[in-house]
Amino acid sequence: MAKYACKQCGAELFFDPSIGKLHCEYCDSVFDPSEYDDAPADAPAPETAGAASAQEASDENGAAGETPLWEADQNAQSTDDSTGDLVVYSCPNCGAEVITARETAATTCVYCNKAITMEGNLSGFFKPDFVLPFTKTQKEVEEAYFKLCKSSILTPPTFMHKDNIKKIKGMYIPFWLYSFKGHGALDITGRNLRVWRSGKYEYTETTTYEVSEGVEASFEKIPVDALKGMDNDMMDSIEPFDMTQLQRFNPAYLAGFYTQRWDDGALENENRAKSRAKASLTQEAIGRAGHFDSTSIRSESYKWTDDKTESAMMPVWMMYTEYKGKNYIFGMNGQTGKLMGKIPKSLGRLFGIGIGTFVVSQIVMMIIRIVEVLV
């Protein structure tokens, strides 16, 4: 398990999104993550396009290559035999046993609150090509969350409670990045309507046009989350990410954040990326066809070439809270600060506001009557 020590005082380092560097909380020293990069700067990126098939082989045979990744370092961890989903790690800071999911690649010890990075879980075909560093701090997340809560007077008090802040976690979510060229051929029907009246009659004229359009475009690094348990709509809604800020993967960026390796293969998610590309091509073709009152597609075909799949760890702030037996999830793009989540309306609070308004109005009326009597 990796731990990053300050080169000045030896204390543990954490990645600080506000400065984009590893920061020592004791002597205030800062270091660039590249100073702790143990891989050659020109190391070739791993081939991730075949990752799904490698995962399938691992699931079937219980091994990838010669040794399962989670058993590669017996000094760092031991498997909990009671379940295949949990693993017991020995914290390198305090020695306590940390039980976590097999896919976890970075977490925090519940006893000493120190960061733990399990590098073995991000090796081989689980190793990402890139990492997109956090730029938004937890303080900024808290401010945005409370601003959202205060945007409605009907927000349940539960959501305003400061205990919810403890539930905010910074996570690196594994994503597949798909690049390809898309080619579309569409037959489009456009219709224009003209309506007029003559005497007591109303007339409608429909003019129909048949248009064929060919479109093509290059798509670079369309992101799709690679966790089965993650809310896909939530992950899509917090986009976009600025892909120009991607860094070659270095586990030092994970220090202090929660991380899981991917468990949803690249092949299984490819259609999600191409569906988004298809929608873009379709919109472009309809726009080129001309201006009509309505359009419909008679036929369409798409072809994809120059496919390339890469992987990256993307920064996301997550918070889960429960209200009346239902879970509510909030997600923030850790790079741009885009926050998504739905807060329910409290009918009880609405009733309370109504009662309060009624009581205040009655007091005001009583004061007016008293003044009238005295006068």
Short mmCIF file of C-alpha atoms in Angstrom, two decimals:
data_model
loop_
_atom_site.label_atom_id
_atom_site.label_comp_id
_atom_site.label_asym_id
_atom_site.label_seq_id
_atom_site.Cartn_x
_atom_site.Cartn_y
_atom_site.Cartn_z
CA MET A 1 0.00 0.00 0.00
CA ALA A 2 1.40 3.35 -1.05
CA LYS A 3 2.01 6.21 1.35
CA TYR A 4 3.58 9.51 0.35
CA ALA A 5 5.96 11.00 2.91
CA CYS A 6 7.06 14.64 3.08
CA LYS A 7 10.68 15.03 1.95
CA GLN A 8 11.19 17.69 4.60
CA CYS A 9 9.66 16.25 7.80
CA GLY A 10 8.49 12.75 6.88
CA ALA A 11 4.78 13.40 7.61
CA GLU A 12 2.13 11.99 5.31
CA LEU A 13 1.17 14.03 2.24
CA PHE A 14 -2.29 14.62 0.82
CA PHE A 15 -3.27 16.00 -2.57
CA ASP A 16 -4.61 19.55 -2.18
CA PRO A 17 -7.03 20.54 -4.99
CA SER A 18 -6.64 24.26 -4.25
CA ILE A 19 -2.96 24.22 -5.28
CA GLY A 20 -2.86 21.08 -7.42
CA LYS A 21 0.02 19.59 -5.44
CA LEU A 22 0.79 17.24 -2.57
CA HIS A 23 0.69 19.20 0.67
CA CYS A 24 2.23 18.54 4.09
CA GLU A 25 -0.10 19.67 6.89
CA TYR A 26 2.78 19.81 9.39
CA CYS A 27 5.59 21.80 7.76
CA ASP A 28 3.45 23.29 4.93
CA SER A 29 5.76 21.96 2.23
CA VAL A 30 4.32 21.26 -1.21
CA PHE A 31 5.46 18.80 -3.86
CA ASP A 32 4.43 18.09 -7.41
CA PRO A 33 2.97 14.58 -7.82
CA SER A 34 5.57 13.92 -10.52
CA GLU A 35 8.22 13.93 -7.78
CA TYR A 36 6.64 10.72 -6.49
CA ASP A 37 6.06 9.11 -9.85
CA ASP A 38 7.80 5.75 -9.86
CA ALA A 39 7.03 5.09 -13.54
CA PRO A 40 9.23 6.37 -16.41
CA ALA A 41 7.90 9.60 -17.88
CA ASP A 42 7.84 8.07 -21.37
CA ALA A 43 6.28 4.76 -20.28
CA PRO A 44 3.83 3.53 -22.94
CA ALA A 45 0.14 3.55 -22.03
CA PRO A 46 -1.34 0.13 -21.30
CA GLU A 47 -3.63 -1.35 -23.93
CA THR A 48 -7.09 -0.89 -22.45
CA ALA A 49 -9.20 -1.77 -25.46
CA GLY A 50 -8.92 -5.44 -24.52
CA ALA A 51 -9.55 -4.82 -20.87
CA ALA A 52 -13.05 -6.20 -20.97
CA SER A 53 -11.93 -9.55 -22.36
CA ALA A 54 -9.17 -9.70 -19.78
CA GLN A 55 -11.71 -9.04 -17.04
CA GLU A 56 -13.96 -11.79 -18.38
CA ALA A 57 -11.05 -14.22 -18.33
CA SER A 58 -10.27 -13.19 -14.78
CA ASP A 59 -13.88 -13.68 -13.68
CA GLU A 60 -14.07 -17.14 -15.27
CA ASN A 61 -10.73 -18.53 -14.15
CA GLY A 62 -10.23 -16.58 -10.93
CA ALA A 63 -6.92 -15.30 -12.27
CA ALA A 64 -5.46 -12.74 -14.61
CA GLY A 65 -2.10 -13.90 -15.83
CA GLU A 66 -0.36 -15.96 -13.15
CA THR A 67 -1.67 -14.36 -9.95
CA PRO A 68 -4.91 -12.49 -9.13
CA LEU A 69 -4.15 -8.83 -8.54
CA TRP A 70 -5.66 -8.82 -5.07
CA GLU A 71 -3.26 -11.58 -3.98
CA ALA A 72 -0.14 -10.10 -5.52
CA ASP A 73 1.16 -8.66 -2.23
CA GLN A 74 0.34 -10.81 0.78
CA ASN A 75 2.18 -8.40 3.09
CA ALA A 76 -0.19 -5.58 2.17
CA GLN A 77 -3.52 -7.36 2.48
CA SER A 78 -5.28 -10.61 3.28
CA THR A 79 -8.53 -11.86 1.84
CA ASP A 80 -11.60 -12.24 4.06
CA ASP A 81 -12.63 -15.81 3.29
CA SER A 82 -16.20 -15.23 4.46
CA THR A 83 -17.04 -13.35 1.26
CA GLY A 84 -15.48 -12.84 -2.14
CA ASP A 85 -16.38 -9.16 -2.13
CA LEU A 86 -14.43 -7.91 0.91
CA VAL A 87 -10.72 -7.68 1.61
CA VAL A 88 -8.93 -6.96 4.90
CA TYR A 89 -5.98 -4.56 4.75
CA SER A 90 -3.49 -3.68 7.46
CA CYS A 91 -3.21 0.11 7.76
CA PRO A 92 0.46 1.11 7.25
CA ASN A 93 0.00 4.04 9.64
CA CYS A 94 -1.57 2.53 12.77
CA GLY A 95 -1.70 -1.20 12.02
CA ALA A 96 -5.49 -1.43 12.34
CA GLU A 97 -7.42 -3.77 10.06
CA VAL A 98 -9.37 -1.96 7.36
CA ILE A 99 -12.16 -3.93 5.69
CA THR A 100 -13.12 -2.63 2.27
CA ALA A 101 -14.49 -3.77 -1.10
CA ARG A 102 -12.18 -5.80 -3.28
CA GLU A 103 -12.32 -3.12 -5.99
CA THR A 104 -11.23 -0.30 -3.64
CA ALA A 105 -7.98 1.33 -4.73
CA ALA A 106 -7.77 4.17 -2.20
CA THR A 107 -9.58 4.89 1.04
CA THR A 108 -9.12 6.36 4.52
CA CYS A 109 -8.45 4.40 7.71
CA VAL A 110 -11.46 4.75 10.04
CA TYR A 111 -9.15 4.65 13.08
CA CYS A 112 -6.32 7.10 12.31
CA ASN A 113 -8.03 8.93 9.40
CA LYS A 114 -4.92 8.53 7.24
CA ALA A 115 -5.02 7.95 3.50
CA ILE A 116 -4.45 4.41 2.23
CA THR A 117 -3.67 3.71 -1.42
CA MET A 118 -3.69 0.08 -2.61
CA GLU A 119 -1.51 0.34 -5.71
CA GLY A 120 -1.96 -3.36 -6.53
CA ASN A 121 -5.61 -2.74 -7.33
CA LEU A 122 -4.62 -0.29 -10.06
CA SER A 123 -1.97 -2.37 -11.78
CA GLY A 124 -1.92 -4.48 -14.93
CA PHE A 125 -5.07 -4.05 -17.00
CA PHE A 126 -6.69 -2.20 -14.09
CA LYS A 127 -4.13 0.60 -14.38
CA PRO A 128 -5.68 3.78 -15.85
CA ASP A 129 -4.05 5.75 -18.64
CA PHE A 130 -4.88 9.14 -17.16
CA VAL A 131 -6.02 10.97 -14.07
CA LEU A 132 -7.90 14.28 -14.00
CA PRO A 133 -6.89 16.04 -10.75
CA PHE A 134 -9.35 17.64 -8.36
CA THR A 135 -9.47 21.44 -8.49
CA LYS A 136 -12.54 21.99 -6.26
CA THR A 137 -12.04 21.72 -2.50
CA GLN A 138 -14.46 20.28 0.05
CA LYS A 139 -15.14 23.78 1.36
CA GLU A 140 -16.35 24.80 -2.10
CA VAL A 141 -18.55 21.72 -2.24
CA GLU A 142 -20.09 22.55 1.15
CA GLU A 143 -20.81 26.13 0.07
CA ALA A 144 -22.45 24.99 -3.18
CA TYR A 145 -24.50 22.34 -1.37
CA PHE A 146 -25.87 24.75 1.25
CA LYS A 147 -26.60 27.32 -1.45
CA LEU A 148 -28.69 24.67 -3.23
CA CYS A 149 -30.47 23.80 0.02
CA LYS A 150 -31.25 27.46 0.77
CA SER A 151 -32.64 28.05 -2.72
CA SER A 152 -36.04 26.80 -1.50
CA ILE A 153 -37.88 27.57 1.74
CA LEU A 154 -39.38 24.08 1.50
CA THR A 155 -36.06 22.26 1.92
CA PRO A 156 -36.44 19.68 4.73
CA PRO A 157 -34.32 20.55 7.81
CA THR A 158 -32.53 17.18 7.42
CA PHE A 159 -30.72 18.47 4.37
CA MET A 160 -29.53 21.60 6.15
CA HIS A 161 -28.04 19.69 9.08
CA LYS A 162 -24.27 19.98 9.36
CA ASP A 163 -23.96 16.20 9.86
CA ASN A 164 -24.52 15.90 6.11
CA ILE A 165 -21.13 17.55 5.57
CA LYS A 166 -19.50 14.48 7.10
CA LYS A 167 -21.04 12.43 4.30
CA ILE A 168 -19.32 14.40 1.53
CA LYS A 169 -16.54 12.29 0.03
CA GLY A 170 -14.06 13.07 -2.70
CA MET A 171 -13.84 10.11 -5.07
CA TYR A 172 -11.90 9.27 -8.18
CA ILE A 173 -14.38 7.45 -10.43
CA PRO A 174 -13.00 5.18 -13.18
CA PHE A 175 -14.14 6.18 -16.66
CA TRP A 176 -13.66 4.74 -20.11
CA LEU A 177 -12.71 7.32 -22.75
CA TYR A 178 -13.84 6.49 -26.28
CA SER A 179 -12.43 8.08 -29.43
CA PHE A 180 -13.60 7.27 -32.98
CA LYS A 181 -14.83 8.71 -36.27
CA GLY A 182 -18.55 8.61 -36.94
CA HIS A 183 -20.19 8.49 -40.37
CA GLY A 184 -23.95 8.86 -40.79
CA ALA A 185 -26.28 8.60 -43.79
CA LEU A 186 -29.85 9.82 -43.14
CA ASP A 187 -33.00 10.17 -45.23
CA ILE A 188 -35.05 12.98 -43.73
CA THR A 189 -38.62 14.09 -44.39
CA GLY A 190 -39.35 17.76 -43.77
CA ARG A 191 -42.84 19.27 -43.65
CA ASN A 192 -44.05 22.86 -43.81
CA LEU A 193 -47.63 23.80 -43.00
CA ARG A 194 -49.58 26.79 -44.32
CA VAL A 195 -52.97 27.59 -42.77
CA TRP A 196 -55.43 30.24 -44.00
CA ARG A 197 -59.10 31.10 -43.85
CA SER A 198 -61.44 31.92 -46.68
CA GLY A 199 -64.93 32.84 -45.69
CA LYS A 200 -66.14 30.37 -43.10
CA TYR A 201 -63.63 27.69 -44.08
CA GLU A 202 -60.10 27.06 -42.83
CA TYR A 203 -57.58 25.48 -45.19
CA THR A 204 -54.31 23.66 -44.40
CA GLU A 205 -51.61 23.02 -46.98
CA THR A 206 -48.77 20.59 -46.25
CA THR A 207 -45.61 20.71 -48.35
CA THR A 208 -43.34 17.67 -47.99
CA TYR A 209 -39.61 17.57 -48.78
CA GLU A 210 -37.38 14.50 -48.90
CA VAL A 211 -33.73 15.18 -48.15
CA SER A 212 -30.70 12.89 -47.94
CA GLU A 213 -27.77 14.00 -45.81
CA GLY A 214 -24.36 12.50 -45.13
CA VAL A 215 -22.47 13.65 -42.03
CA GLU A 216 -19.24 12.70 -40.36
CA ALA A 217 -17.30 13.87 -37.33
CA SER A 218 -14.40 12.88 -35.09
CA PHE A 219 -15.14 12.27 -31.42
CA GLU A 220 -12.39 12.48 -28.83
CA LYS A 221 -12.47 10.93 -25.36
CA ILE A 222 -16.20 10.59 -24.77
CA PRO A 223 -16.37 9.68 -21.05
CA VAL A 224 -18.49 6.83 -19.66
CA ASP A 225 -18.26 5.77 -16.01
CA ALA A 226 -16.97 2.23 -15.41
CA LEU A 227 -18.68 1.34 -12.10
CA LYS A 228 -21.75 -0.91 -12.13
CA GLY A 229 -23.09 0.58 -8.90
CA MET A 230 -22.78 4.19 -10.02
CA ASP A 231 -25.79 6.23 -11.15
CA ASN A 232 -25.13 6.68 -14.88
CA ASP A 233 -27.54 9.60 -15.21
CA MET A 234 -25.80 11.40 -12.34
CA MET A 235 -22.39 10.91 -13.92
CA ASP A 236 -23.64 12.13 -17.31
CA SER A 237 -25.29 15.18 -15.75
CA ILE A 238 -22.13 16.55 -14.09
CA GLU A 239 -20.23 16.67 -17.37
CA PRO A 240 -18.39 18.13 -19.16
CA PHE A 241 -14.84 17.49 -18.00
CA ASP A 242 -11.97 19.48 -19.50
CA MET A 243 -9.97 16.70 -21.11
CA THR A 244 -7.09 19.05 -21.91
CA GLN A 245 -6.17 18.87 -18.21
CA LEU A 246 -5.70 15.09 -18.16
CA GLN A 247 -2.42 13.91 -16.63
CA ARG A 248 -0.64 10.62 -17.19
CA PHE A 249 -1.75 8.37 -14.35
CA ASN A 250 0.16 8.76 -11.12
CA PRO A 251 -1.24 7.24 -7.88
CA ALA A 252 0.10 10.25 -5.94
CA TYR A 253 -2.97 12.20 -7.15
CA LEU A 254 -5.19 9.75 -5.24
CA ALA A 255 -3.70 10.54 -1.81
CA GLY A 256 -6.54 11.49 0.53
CA PHE A 257 -9.40 10.47 -1.76
CA TYR A 258 -11.56 7.38 -2.16
CA THR A 259 -10.99 5.34 -5.30
CA GLN A 260 -12.29 2.13 -6.85
CA ARG A 261 -10.96 0.21 -9.82
CA TRP A 262 -13.35 -0.33 -12.71
CA ASP A 263 -15.78 -3.26 -12.59
CA ASP A 264 -17.79 -2.54 -15.76
CA GLY A 265 -15.94 -3.46 -18.95
CA ALA A 266 -15.13 -1.22 -21.90
CA LEU A 267 -17.02 -3.34 -24.43
CA GLU A 268 -20.17 -3.29 -22.30
CA ASN A 269 -20.17 0.52 -22.20
CA GLU A 270 -19.16 1.29 -25.77
CA ASN A 271 -22.77 1.67 -26.92
CA ARG A 272 -23.36 4.42 -24.35
CA ALA A 273 -20.63 6.51 -25.94
CA LYS A 274 -21.76 5.79 -29.50
CA SER A 275 -25.38 6.60 -28.64
CA ARG A 276 -24.26 10.07 -27.62
CA ALA A 277 -22.21 10.41 -30.81
CA LYS A 278 -25.17 9.20 -32.87
CA ALA A 279 -27.42 11.87 -31.35
CA SER A 280 -24.86 14.52 -32.28
CA LEU A 281 -24.61 13.30 -35.87
CA THR A 282 -28.40 13.14 -36.19
CA GLN A 283 -28.80 16.70 -34.94
CA GLU A 284 -26.14 17.89 -37.38
CA ALA A 285 -27.87 16.15 -40.31
CA ILE A 286 -31.29 17.61 -39.45
CA GLY A 287 -29.73 21.06 -39.16
CA ARG A 288 -28.17 20.74 -42.59
CA ALA A 289 -31.40 19.51 -44.19
CA GLY A 290 -33.02 22.94 -43.86
CA HIS A 291 -35.67 24.72 -41.81
CA PHE A 292 -39.00 22.92 -41.58
CA ASP A 293 -42.01 23.08 -39.31
CA SER A 294 -41.44 19.41 -38.49
CA THR A 295 -38.99 16.69 -39.45
CA SER A 296 -38.86 12.91 -39.27
CA ILE A 297 -36.22 10.36 -40.21
CA ARG A 298 -37.20 7.78 -42.80
CA SER A 299 -33.98 5.77 -42.60
CA GLU A 300 -30.55 6.09 -41.04
CA SER A 301 -27.28 4.19 -40.88
CA TYR A 302 -24.08 4.81 -38.97
CA LYS A 303 -20.54 3.53 -39.25
CA TRP A 304 -17.69 3.89 -36.76
CA THR A 305 -13.99 3.77 -37.62
CA ASP A 306 -10.63 4.38 -35.92
CA ASP A 307 -11.91 3.18 -32.56
CA LYS A 308 -9.65 3.83 -29.56
CA THR A 309 -10.40 3.17 -25.88
CA GLU A 310 -8.51 4.64 -22.94
CA SER A 311 -9.23 4.90 -19.23
CA ALA A 312 -9.02 7.65 -16.64
CA MET A 313 -9.76 8.46 -13.03
CA MET A 314 -12.15 11.43 -12.92
CA PRO A 315 -12.73 13.66 -9.85
CA VAL A 316 -16.21 13.61 -8.28
CA TRP A 317 -17.50 14.85 -4.93
CA MET A 318 -20.36 12.62 -3.74
CA MET A 319 -22.88 12.84 -0.91
CA TYR A 320 -25.64 10.43 0.06
CA THR A 321 -28.39 11.22 2.54
CA GLU A 322 -31.63 9.51 3.52
CA TYR A 323 -35.01 11.15 3.96
CA LYS A 324 -38.23 9.27 4.73
CA GLY A 325 -36.73 5.96 3.70
CA LYS A 326 -35.43 7.19 0.34
CA ASN A 327 -31.81 7.82 -0.64
CA TYR A 328 -30.86 11.15 -2.21
CA ILE A 329 -27.58 11.44 -4.10
CA PHE A 330 -25.66 14.63 -4.84
CA GLY A 331 -22.69 14.74 -7.18
CA MET A 332 -20.28 17.53 -8.04
CA ASN A 333 -17.77 17.66 -10.85
CA GLY A 334 -14.49 17.90 -8.92
CA GLN A 335 -12.94 19.94 -11.72
CA THR A 336 -15.66 22.42 -12.75
CA GLY A 337 -17.86 22.55 -9.63
CA LYS A 338 -21.06 21.62 -11.47
CA LEU A 339 -23.44 20.27 -8.79
CA MET A 340 -26.37 17.98 -9.47
CA GLY A 341 -28.94 16.57 -7.08
CA LYS A 342 -32.62 16.82 -6.24
CA ILE A 343 -33.92 18.08 -2.91
CA PRO A 344 -37.49 17.06 -2.01
CA LYS A 345 -40.10 19.51 -0.81
CA SER A 346 -41.24 19.25 2.80
CA LEU A 347 -45.03 19.47 3.06
CA GLY A 348 -44.64 19.68 6.83
CA ARG A 349 -42.50 22.76 6.44
CA LEU A 350 -45.05 24.24 4.06
CA PHE A 351 -47.74 23.62 6.69
CA GLY A 352 -45.51 25.17 9.37
CA ILE A 353 -44.92 28.24 7.21
CA GLY A 354 -48.67 28.54 6.68
CA ILE A 355 -49.39 28.26 10.42
CA GLY A 356 -46.65 30.77 11.19
CA THR A 357 -48.04 33.22 8.66
CA PHE A 358 -51.53 32.79 10.10
CA VAL A 359 -50.32 33.38 13.67
CA VAL A 360 -48.37 36.50 12.66
CA SER A 361 -51.39 37.86 10.77
CA GLN A 362 -53.63 37.30 13.81
CA ILE A 363 -51.17 39.11 16.09
CA VAL A 364 -51.03 42.03 13.65
CA MET A 365 -54.85 42.19 13.51
CA MET A 366 -55.04 42.11 17.33
CA ILE A 367 -52.57 45.01 17.59
CA ILE A 368 -54.62 47.01 15.07
CA ARG A 369 -57.82 46.44 17.08
CA ILE A 370 -56.13 47.50 20.32
CA VAL A 371 -54.84 50.67 18.71
CA GLU A 372 -58.30 51.45 17.34
CA VAL A 373 -59.86 51.03 20.83
CA LEU A 374 -57.26 53.28 22.45
CA VAL A 375 -57.74 55.93 19.81
#
